[in-house]
CSV table of C-alpha atoms in Angstrom, one decimal:
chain,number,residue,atom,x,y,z
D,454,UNK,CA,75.6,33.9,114.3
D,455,UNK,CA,74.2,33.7,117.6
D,456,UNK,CA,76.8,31.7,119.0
D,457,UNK,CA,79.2,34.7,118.0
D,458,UNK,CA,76.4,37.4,119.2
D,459,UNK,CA,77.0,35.1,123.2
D,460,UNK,CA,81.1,35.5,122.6
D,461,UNK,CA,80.8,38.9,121.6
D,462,UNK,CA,78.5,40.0,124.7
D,463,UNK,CA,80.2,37.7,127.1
D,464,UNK,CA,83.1,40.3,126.1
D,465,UNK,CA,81.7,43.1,126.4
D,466,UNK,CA,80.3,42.7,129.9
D,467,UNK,CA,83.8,41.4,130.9
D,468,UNK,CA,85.6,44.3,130.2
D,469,UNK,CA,82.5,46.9,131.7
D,470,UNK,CA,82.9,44.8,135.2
D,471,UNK,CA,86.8,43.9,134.9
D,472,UNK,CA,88.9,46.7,136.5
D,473,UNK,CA,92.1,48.0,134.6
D,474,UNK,CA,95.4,47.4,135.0
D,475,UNK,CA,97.5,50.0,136.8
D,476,UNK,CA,100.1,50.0,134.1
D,477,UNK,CA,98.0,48.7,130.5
D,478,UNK,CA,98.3,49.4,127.3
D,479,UNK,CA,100.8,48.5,124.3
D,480,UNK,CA,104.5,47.6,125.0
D,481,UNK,CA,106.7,48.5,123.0
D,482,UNK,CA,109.5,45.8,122.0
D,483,UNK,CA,107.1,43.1,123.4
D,484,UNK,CA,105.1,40.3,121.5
D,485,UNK,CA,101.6,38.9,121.7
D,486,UNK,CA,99.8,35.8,121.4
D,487,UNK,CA,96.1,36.7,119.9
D,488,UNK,CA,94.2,33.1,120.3
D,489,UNK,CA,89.9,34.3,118.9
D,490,UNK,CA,87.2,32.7,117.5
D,491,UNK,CA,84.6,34.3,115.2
D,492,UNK,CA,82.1,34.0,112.6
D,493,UNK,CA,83.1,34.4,108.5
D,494,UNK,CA,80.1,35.1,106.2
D,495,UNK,CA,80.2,34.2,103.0
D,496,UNK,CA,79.1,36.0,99.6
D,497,UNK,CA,76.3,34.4,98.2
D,498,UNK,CA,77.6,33.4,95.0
D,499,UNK,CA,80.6,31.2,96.9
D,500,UNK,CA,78.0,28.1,97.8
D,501,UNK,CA,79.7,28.6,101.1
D,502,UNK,CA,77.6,28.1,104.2
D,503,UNK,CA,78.6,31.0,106.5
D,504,UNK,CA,80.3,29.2,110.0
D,505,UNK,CA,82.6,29.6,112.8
D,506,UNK,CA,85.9,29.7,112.8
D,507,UNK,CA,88.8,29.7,115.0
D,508,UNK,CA,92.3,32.3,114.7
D,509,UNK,CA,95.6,32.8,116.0
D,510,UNK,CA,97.4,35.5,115.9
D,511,UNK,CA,101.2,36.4,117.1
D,512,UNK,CA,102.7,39.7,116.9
D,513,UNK,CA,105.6,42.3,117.7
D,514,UNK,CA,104.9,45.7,119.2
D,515,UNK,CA,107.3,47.6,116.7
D,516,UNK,CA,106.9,50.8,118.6
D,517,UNK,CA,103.4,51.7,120.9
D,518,UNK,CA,101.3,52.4,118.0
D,519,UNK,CA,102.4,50.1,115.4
D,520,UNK,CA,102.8,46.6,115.6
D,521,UNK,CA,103.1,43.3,113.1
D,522,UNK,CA,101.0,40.2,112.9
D,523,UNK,CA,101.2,36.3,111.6
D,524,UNK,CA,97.8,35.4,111.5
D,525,UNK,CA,96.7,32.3,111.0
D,526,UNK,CA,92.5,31.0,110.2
D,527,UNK,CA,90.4,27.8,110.1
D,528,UNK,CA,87.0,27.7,109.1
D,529,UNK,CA,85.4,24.1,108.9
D,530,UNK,CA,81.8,24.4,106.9
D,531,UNK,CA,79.9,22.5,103.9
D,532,UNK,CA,79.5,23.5,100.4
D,533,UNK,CA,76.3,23.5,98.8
D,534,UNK,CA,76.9,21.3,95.9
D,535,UNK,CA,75.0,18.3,94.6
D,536,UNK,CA,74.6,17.2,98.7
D,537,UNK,CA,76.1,19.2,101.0
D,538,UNK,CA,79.6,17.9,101.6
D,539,UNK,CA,82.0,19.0,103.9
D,540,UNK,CA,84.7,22.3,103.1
D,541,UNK,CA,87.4,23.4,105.0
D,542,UNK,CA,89.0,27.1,104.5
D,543,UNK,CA,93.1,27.5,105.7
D,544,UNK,CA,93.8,30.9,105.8
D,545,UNK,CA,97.4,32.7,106.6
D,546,UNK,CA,98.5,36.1,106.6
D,547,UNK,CA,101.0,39.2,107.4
D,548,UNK,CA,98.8,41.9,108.9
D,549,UNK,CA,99.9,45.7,110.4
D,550,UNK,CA,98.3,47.2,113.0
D,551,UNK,CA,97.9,50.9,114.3
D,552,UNK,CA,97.0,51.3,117.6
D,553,UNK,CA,95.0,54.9,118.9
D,554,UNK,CA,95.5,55.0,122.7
D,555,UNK,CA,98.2,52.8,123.2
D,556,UNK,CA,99.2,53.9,127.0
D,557,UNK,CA,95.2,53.4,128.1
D,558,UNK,CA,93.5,50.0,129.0
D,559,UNK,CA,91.0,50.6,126.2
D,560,UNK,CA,93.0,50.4,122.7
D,561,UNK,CA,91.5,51.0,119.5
D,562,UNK,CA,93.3,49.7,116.5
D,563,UNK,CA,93.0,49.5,112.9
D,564,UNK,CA,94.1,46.6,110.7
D,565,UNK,CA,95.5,46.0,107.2
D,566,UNK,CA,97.4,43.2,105.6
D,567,UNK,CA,97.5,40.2,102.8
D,568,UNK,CA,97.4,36.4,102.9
D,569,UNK,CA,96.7,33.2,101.1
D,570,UNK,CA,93.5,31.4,101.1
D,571,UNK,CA,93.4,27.3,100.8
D,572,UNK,CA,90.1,25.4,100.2
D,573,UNK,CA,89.8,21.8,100.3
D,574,UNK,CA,87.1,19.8,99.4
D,575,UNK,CA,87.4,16.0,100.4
D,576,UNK,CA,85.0,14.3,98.3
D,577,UNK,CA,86.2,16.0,95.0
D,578,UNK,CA,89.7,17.6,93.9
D,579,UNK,CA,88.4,20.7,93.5
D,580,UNK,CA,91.1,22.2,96.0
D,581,UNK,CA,92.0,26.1,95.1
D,582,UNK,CA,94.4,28.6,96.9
D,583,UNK,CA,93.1,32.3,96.4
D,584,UNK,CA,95.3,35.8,97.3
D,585,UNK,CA,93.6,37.6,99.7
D,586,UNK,CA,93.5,41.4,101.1
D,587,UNK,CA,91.9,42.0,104.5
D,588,UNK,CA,91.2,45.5,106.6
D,589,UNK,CA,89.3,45.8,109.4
D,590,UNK,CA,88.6,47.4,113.0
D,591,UNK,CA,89.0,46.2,116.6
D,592,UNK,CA,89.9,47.2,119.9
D,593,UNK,CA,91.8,45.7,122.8
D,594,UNK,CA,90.5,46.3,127.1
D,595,UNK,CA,93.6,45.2,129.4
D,596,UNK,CA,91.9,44.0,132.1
D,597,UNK,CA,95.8,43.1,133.6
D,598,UNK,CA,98.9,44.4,132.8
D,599,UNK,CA,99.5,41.5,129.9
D,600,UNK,CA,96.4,40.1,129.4
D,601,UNK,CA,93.6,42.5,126.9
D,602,UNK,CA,90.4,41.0,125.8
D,603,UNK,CA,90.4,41.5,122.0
D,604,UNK,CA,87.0,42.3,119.8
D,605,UNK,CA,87.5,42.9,115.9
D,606,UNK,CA,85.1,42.9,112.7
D,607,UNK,CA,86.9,42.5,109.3
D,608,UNK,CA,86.8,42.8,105.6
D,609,UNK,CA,88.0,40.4,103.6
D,610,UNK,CA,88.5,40.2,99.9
D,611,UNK,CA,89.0,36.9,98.0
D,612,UNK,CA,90.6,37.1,94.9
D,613,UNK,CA,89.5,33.8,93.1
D,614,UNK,CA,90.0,32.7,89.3
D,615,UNK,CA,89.1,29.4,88.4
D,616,UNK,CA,87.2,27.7,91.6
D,617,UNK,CA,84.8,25.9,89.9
D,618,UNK,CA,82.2,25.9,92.7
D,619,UNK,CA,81.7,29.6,92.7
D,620,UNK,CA,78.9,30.7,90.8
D,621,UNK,CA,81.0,33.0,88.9
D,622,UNK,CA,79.1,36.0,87.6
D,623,UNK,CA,82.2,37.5,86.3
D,624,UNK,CA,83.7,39.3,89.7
D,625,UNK,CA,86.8,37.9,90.3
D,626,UNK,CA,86.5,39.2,93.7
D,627,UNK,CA,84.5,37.7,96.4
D,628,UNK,CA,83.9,39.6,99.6
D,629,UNK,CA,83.8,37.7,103.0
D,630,UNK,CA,83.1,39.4,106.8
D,631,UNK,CA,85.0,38.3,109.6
D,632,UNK,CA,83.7,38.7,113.5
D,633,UNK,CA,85.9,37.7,116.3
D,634,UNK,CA,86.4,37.6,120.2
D,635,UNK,CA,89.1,36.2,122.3
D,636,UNK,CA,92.0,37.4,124.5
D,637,UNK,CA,95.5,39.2,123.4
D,638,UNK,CA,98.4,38.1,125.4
D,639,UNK,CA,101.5,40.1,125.7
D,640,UNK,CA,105.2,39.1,126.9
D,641,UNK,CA,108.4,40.5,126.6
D,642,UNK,CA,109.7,44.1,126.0
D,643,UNK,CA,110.7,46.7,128.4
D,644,UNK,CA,109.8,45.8,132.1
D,645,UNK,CA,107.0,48.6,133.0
D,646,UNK,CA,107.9,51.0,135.8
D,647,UNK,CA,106.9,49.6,139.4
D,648,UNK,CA,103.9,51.6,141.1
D,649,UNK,CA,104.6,54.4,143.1
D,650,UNK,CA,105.3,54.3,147.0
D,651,UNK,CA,102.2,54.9,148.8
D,652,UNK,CA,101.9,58.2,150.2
D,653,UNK,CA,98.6,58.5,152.3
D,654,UNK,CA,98.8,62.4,153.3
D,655,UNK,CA,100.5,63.3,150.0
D,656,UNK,CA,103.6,65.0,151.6
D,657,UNK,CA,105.7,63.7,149.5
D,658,UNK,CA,107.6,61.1,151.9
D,659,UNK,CA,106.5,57.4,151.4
D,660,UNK,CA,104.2,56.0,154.2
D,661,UNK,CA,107.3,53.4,154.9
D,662,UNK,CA,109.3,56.1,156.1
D,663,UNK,CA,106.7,58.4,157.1
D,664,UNK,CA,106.6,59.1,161.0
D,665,UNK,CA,104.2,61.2,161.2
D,666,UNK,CA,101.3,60.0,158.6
D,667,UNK,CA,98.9,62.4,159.3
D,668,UNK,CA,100.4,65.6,158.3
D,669,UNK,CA,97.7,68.3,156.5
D,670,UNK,CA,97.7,68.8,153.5
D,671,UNK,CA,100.5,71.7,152.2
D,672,UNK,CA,102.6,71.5,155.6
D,673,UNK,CA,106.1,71.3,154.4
D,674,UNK,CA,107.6,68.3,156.0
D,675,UNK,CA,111.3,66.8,156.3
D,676,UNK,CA,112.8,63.6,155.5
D,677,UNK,CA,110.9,61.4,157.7
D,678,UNK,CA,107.6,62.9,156.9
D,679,UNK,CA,107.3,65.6,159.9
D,680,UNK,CA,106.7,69.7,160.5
D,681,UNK,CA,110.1,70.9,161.2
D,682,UNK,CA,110.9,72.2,164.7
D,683,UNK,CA,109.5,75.8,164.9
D,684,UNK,CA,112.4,78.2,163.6
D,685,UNK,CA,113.0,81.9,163.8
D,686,UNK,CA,110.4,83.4,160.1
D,687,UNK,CA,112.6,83.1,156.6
D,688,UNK,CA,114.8,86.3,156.7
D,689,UNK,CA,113.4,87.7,160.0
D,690,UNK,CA,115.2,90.8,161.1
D,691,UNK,CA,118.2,89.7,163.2
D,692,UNK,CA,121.1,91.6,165.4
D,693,UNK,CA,124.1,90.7,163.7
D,694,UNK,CA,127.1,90.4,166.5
D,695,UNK,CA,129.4,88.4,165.1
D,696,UNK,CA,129.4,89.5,161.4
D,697,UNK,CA,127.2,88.3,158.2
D,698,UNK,CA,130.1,88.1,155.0
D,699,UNK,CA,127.3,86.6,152.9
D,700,UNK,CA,124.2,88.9,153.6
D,701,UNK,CA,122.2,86.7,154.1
D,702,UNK,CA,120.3,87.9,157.8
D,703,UNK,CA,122.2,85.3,159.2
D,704,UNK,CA,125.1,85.7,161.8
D,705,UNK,CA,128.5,84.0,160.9
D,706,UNK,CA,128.9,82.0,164.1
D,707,UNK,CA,125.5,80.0,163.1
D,708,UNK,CA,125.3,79.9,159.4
D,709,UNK,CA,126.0,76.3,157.9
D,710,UNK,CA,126.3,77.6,154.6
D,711,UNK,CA,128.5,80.8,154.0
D,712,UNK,CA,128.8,82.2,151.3
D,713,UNK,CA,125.5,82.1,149.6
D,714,UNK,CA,124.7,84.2,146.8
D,715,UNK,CA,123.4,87.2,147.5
D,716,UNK,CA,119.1,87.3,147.1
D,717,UNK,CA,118.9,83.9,147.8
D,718,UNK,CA,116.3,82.6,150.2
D,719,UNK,CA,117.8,81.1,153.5
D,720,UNK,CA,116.1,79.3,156.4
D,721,UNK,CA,117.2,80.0,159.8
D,722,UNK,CA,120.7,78.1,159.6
D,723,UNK,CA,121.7,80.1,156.5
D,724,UNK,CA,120.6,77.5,153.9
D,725,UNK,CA,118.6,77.9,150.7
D,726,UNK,CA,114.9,77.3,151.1
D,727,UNK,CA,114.8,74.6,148.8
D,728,UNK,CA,111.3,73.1,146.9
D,729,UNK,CA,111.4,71.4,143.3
D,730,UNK,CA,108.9,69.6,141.7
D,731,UNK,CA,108.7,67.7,138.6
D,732,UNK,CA,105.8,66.8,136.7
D,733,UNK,CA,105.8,65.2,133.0
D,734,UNK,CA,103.7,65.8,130.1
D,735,UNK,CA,102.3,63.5,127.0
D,736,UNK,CA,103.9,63.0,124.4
D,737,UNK,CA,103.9,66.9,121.9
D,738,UNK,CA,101.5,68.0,124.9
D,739,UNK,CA,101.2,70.6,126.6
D,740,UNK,CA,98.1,70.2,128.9
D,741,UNK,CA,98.7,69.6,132.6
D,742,UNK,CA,97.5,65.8,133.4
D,743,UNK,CA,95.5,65.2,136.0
D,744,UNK,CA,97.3,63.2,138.3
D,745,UNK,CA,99.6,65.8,139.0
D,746,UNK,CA,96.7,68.4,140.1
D,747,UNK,CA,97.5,67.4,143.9
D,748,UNK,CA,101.3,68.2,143.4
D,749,UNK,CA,100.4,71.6,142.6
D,750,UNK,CA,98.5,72.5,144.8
D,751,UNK,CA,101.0,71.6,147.6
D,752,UNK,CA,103.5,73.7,145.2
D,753,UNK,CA,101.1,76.1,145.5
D,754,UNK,CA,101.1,76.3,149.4
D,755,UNK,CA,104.7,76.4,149.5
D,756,UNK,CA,104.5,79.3,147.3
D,757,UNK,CA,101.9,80.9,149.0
D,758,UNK,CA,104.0,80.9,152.2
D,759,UNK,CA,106.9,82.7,150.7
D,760,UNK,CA,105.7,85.5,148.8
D,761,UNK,CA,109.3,86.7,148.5
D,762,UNK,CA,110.4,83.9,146.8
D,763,UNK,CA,111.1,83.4,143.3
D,764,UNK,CA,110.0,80.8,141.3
D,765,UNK,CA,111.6,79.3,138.1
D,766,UNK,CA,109.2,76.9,135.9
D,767,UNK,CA,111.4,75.3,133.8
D,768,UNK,CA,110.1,73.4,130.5
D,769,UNK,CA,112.1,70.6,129.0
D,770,UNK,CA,111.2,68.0,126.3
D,771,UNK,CA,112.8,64.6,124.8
D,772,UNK,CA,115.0,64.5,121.7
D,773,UNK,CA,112.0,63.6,119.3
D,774,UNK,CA,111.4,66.9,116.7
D,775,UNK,CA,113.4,69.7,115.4
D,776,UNK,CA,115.3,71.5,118.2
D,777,UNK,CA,113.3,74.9,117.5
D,778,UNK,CA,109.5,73.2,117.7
D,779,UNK,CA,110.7,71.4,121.0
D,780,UNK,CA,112.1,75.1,122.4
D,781,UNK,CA,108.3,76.1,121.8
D,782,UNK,CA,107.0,73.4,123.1
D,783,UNK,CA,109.3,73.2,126.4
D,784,UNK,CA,108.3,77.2,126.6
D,785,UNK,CA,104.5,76.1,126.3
D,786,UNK,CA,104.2,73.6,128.8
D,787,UNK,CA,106.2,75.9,131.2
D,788,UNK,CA,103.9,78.2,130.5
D,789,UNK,CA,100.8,76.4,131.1
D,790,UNK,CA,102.1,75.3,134.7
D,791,UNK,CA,102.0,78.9,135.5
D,792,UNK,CA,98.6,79.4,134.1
D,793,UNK,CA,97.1,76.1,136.1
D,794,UNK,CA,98.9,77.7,139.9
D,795,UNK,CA,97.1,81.4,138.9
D,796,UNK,CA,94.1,80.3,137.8
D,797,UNK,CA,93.1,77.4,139.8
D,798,UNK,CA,95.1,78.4,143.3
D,799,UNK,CA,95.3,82.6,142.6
D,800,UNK,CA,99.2,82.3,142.5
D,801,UNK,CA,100.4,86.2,142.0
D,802,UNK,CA,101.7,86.0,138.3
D,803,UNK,CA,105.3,87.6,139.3
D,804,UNK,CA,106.6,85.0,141.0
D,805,UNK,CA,106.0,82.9,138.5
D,806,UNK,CA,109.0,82.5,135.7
D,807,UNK,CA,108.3,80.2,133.1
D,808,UNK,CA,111.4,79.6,130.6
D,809,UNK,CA,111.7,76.9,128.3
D,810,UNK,CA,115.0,74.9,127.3
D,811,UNK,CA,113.5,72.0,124.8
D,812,UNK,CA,115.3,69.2,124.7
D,813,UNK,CA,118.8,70.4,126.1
D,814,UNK,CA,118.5,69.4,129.4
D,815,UNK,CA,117.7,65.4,129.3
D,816,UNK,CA,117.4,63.6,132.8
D,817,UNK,CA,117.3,60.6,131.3
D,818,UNK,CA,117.9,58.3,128.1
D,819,UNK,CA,116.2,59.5,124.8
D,820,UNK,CA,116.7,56.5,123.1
D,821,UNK,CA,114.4,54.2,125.2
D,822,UNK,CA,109.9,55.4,125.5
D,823,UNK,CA,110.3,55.5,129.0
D,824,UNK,CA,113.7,57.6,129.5
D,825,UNK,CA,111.8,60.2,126.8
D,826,UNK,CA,108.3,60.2,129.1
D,827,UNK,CA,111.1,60.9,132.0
D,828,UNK,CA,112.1,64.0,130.0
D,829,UNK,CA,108.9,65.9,129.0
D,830,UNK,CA,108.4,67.8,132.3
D,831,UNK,CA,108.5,70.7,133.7
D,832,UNK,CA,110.4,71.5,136.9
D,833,UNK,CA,109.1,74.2,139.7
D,834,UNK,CA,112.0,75.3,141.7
D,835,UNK,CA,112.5,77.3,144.5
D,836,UNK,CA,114.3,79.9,145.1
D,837,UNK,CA,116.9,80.3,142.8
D,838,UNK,CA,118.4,83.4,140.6
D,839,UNK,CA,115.5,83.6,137.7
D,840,UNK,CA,117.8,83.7,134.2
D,841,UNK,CA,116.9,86.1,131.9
D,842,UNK,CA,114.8,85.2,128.9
């Protein structure tokens, strides 16, 4: 026992000091490779001395939460007959497994499944080969993006008949406890998505191409990362000379894009003032995640600087669900972006136009986890015609 007690807090510290992979957690469509060692206790009434054994364990992720495992035991200990004499226990089973935060680096899990016991004792032919049911508890800290150090504490039930070195006091079921710490190894499945580009002053444009890398925060930039050249205000009051057919403030012999609709936003070339951003949700959430605070509040700078402008937040969700709970839910999470830019940046509520289309608009593949993650999101975009509700 105090061999295990060492493994177990040799573990634990591991996994405090080890930082977490970028992109952890359960794969789904991959397998594992489980190799542990642990401690099995004994009932009393087994004349089994409690020892340490050793257990493999491979698996398939079935989905992120649930996966399948062939495990496989060896436990190498005496029995307390007339001179202690040595036992072995060969244990195999099927086991599933259900998996609590299976995108985080720390994953809980809970375990259930059926085997066979085989005992084997060499100086007498007293061999026996018991069913067994098992459930238990664990937890899994990916300290790299396939590698998880694995702590678990199971129940195990023997159910014996005729082994005729157990005491026997009627019970035809013997209960065992299994403690175990190793490493989890995972391969295969869907090839995680690479990390993002680094963007030091979080204007949107990758410091690779960025040429000028020290823009403040909320200045809109172009393509290369820069402040565009000073230009004449958004829809500032013009002489027209040469005709405007579109409306639009602009003067024909300048306007690159005629015929815009009118009420559109244009820049000083005739253009639509464009701006979208897209940021995705959990999966039947509607909470705003954290990592896409900073995006909003550049989205809420832009906004801020055109106070004329119209804004469309548009909800969208992935295929999984009944079309009418996933028009709610596309209409909630649309609604919570506009709730996030008034309270947190003082956005003026009417420019604000959350509408929700639930799972009609896909941008990507719903029959793959990551193409669905693509697909809960909602989109801020600027400045188009609002539709009606």
């Amino acid at each position: 026992m105090r061999f295990l007690r060492m493994a177990l807090l040799a573990s634990l510290i591991t996994a405090v000091w080890l930082p977490a992979a970028t992109h952890a957690g359960q794969r789904e469509g991959a397998f594992s490779l489980s190799p542990v060692i642990g401690y099995h206790v004994f009932e009393g009434d087994q004349k089994t001395d409690d020892a340490v054994y050793g257990g493999l364990s491979f698996g398939y992720n079935v989905s992120k939460r649930w996966a399948a495992e062939l495990e496989l035991r060896y436990t190498s200990t005496e029995f307390e007959g007339t001179g202690d004499t040595d036992f072995d226990i060969a244990s195999g089973g099927i086991n599933a497994l259900y998996h609590f935060n299976p995108d985080g680096p720390l994953v809980p899990y809970a375990t259930a499944g059926f085997g066979i016991m085989s005992f084997s004792n060499v100086s007498s032919a007293d061999d026996d080969q018991d069913f067994m049911m098992n459930w238990g508890l664990g937890a899994k800290y990916f300290f790299r993006e396939d590698m998880a150090l694995r702590v678990e504490v199971r129940h195990l039930l023997d159910l014996h008949s005729d082994r005729v070195w157990d005491q026997g006091t009627g019970d035809d079921i013997d209960n065992n406890l299994l403690a175990s710490a190793g490493l989890s190894f995972q391969f295969g499945g869907p090839t995680p998505p690479p990390p993002a580009p680094l963007d030091s002053d979080r204007d949107g444009i990758p410091d690779v191409r960025d040429k000028c890398p020290d823009t403040p925060l909320g200045v809109l930039v172009d393509a290369v990362g820069c402040p565009p050249v000073e230009k004449a205000p958004l829809l500032a009051p013009e002489k027209v000379v040469d005709g405007d057919d579109d409306q639009d403030g602009v003067p024909n012999s300048r306007d690159k894009c005629p015929g815009t609709e009118k009420g559109v936003i244009v820049d000083a070339d005739g253009c639509p003032v464009q701006f979208t951003l897209k940021i995705e949700f959990d999966f039947d959430k509607s909470m705003v995640r954290p990592e896409y605070h900073d995006d909003l509040r550049q989205a809420a700078a832009f906004i801020s600087k055109h106070p004329e402008a119209q804004f469309l937040l548009a909800g969208h969700t992935d295929s999984i669900g009944t079309d009418q709970y996933n028009m709610g839910l596309s209409k909630r999470r649309a609604a919570a972006v506009k709730k996030y830019l008034v309270e947190e940046f003082g956005i003026a509520a009417q420019l604000l136009h959350p509408r929700g289309y639930g799972e009609k608009r896909p941008v990507a593949t719903n029959e793959t986890a990551a193409g669905r993650q693509e697909n809960r999101r909602v989109e801020v975009i600027c400045c188009v015609l609002i539709p009606p509700e």
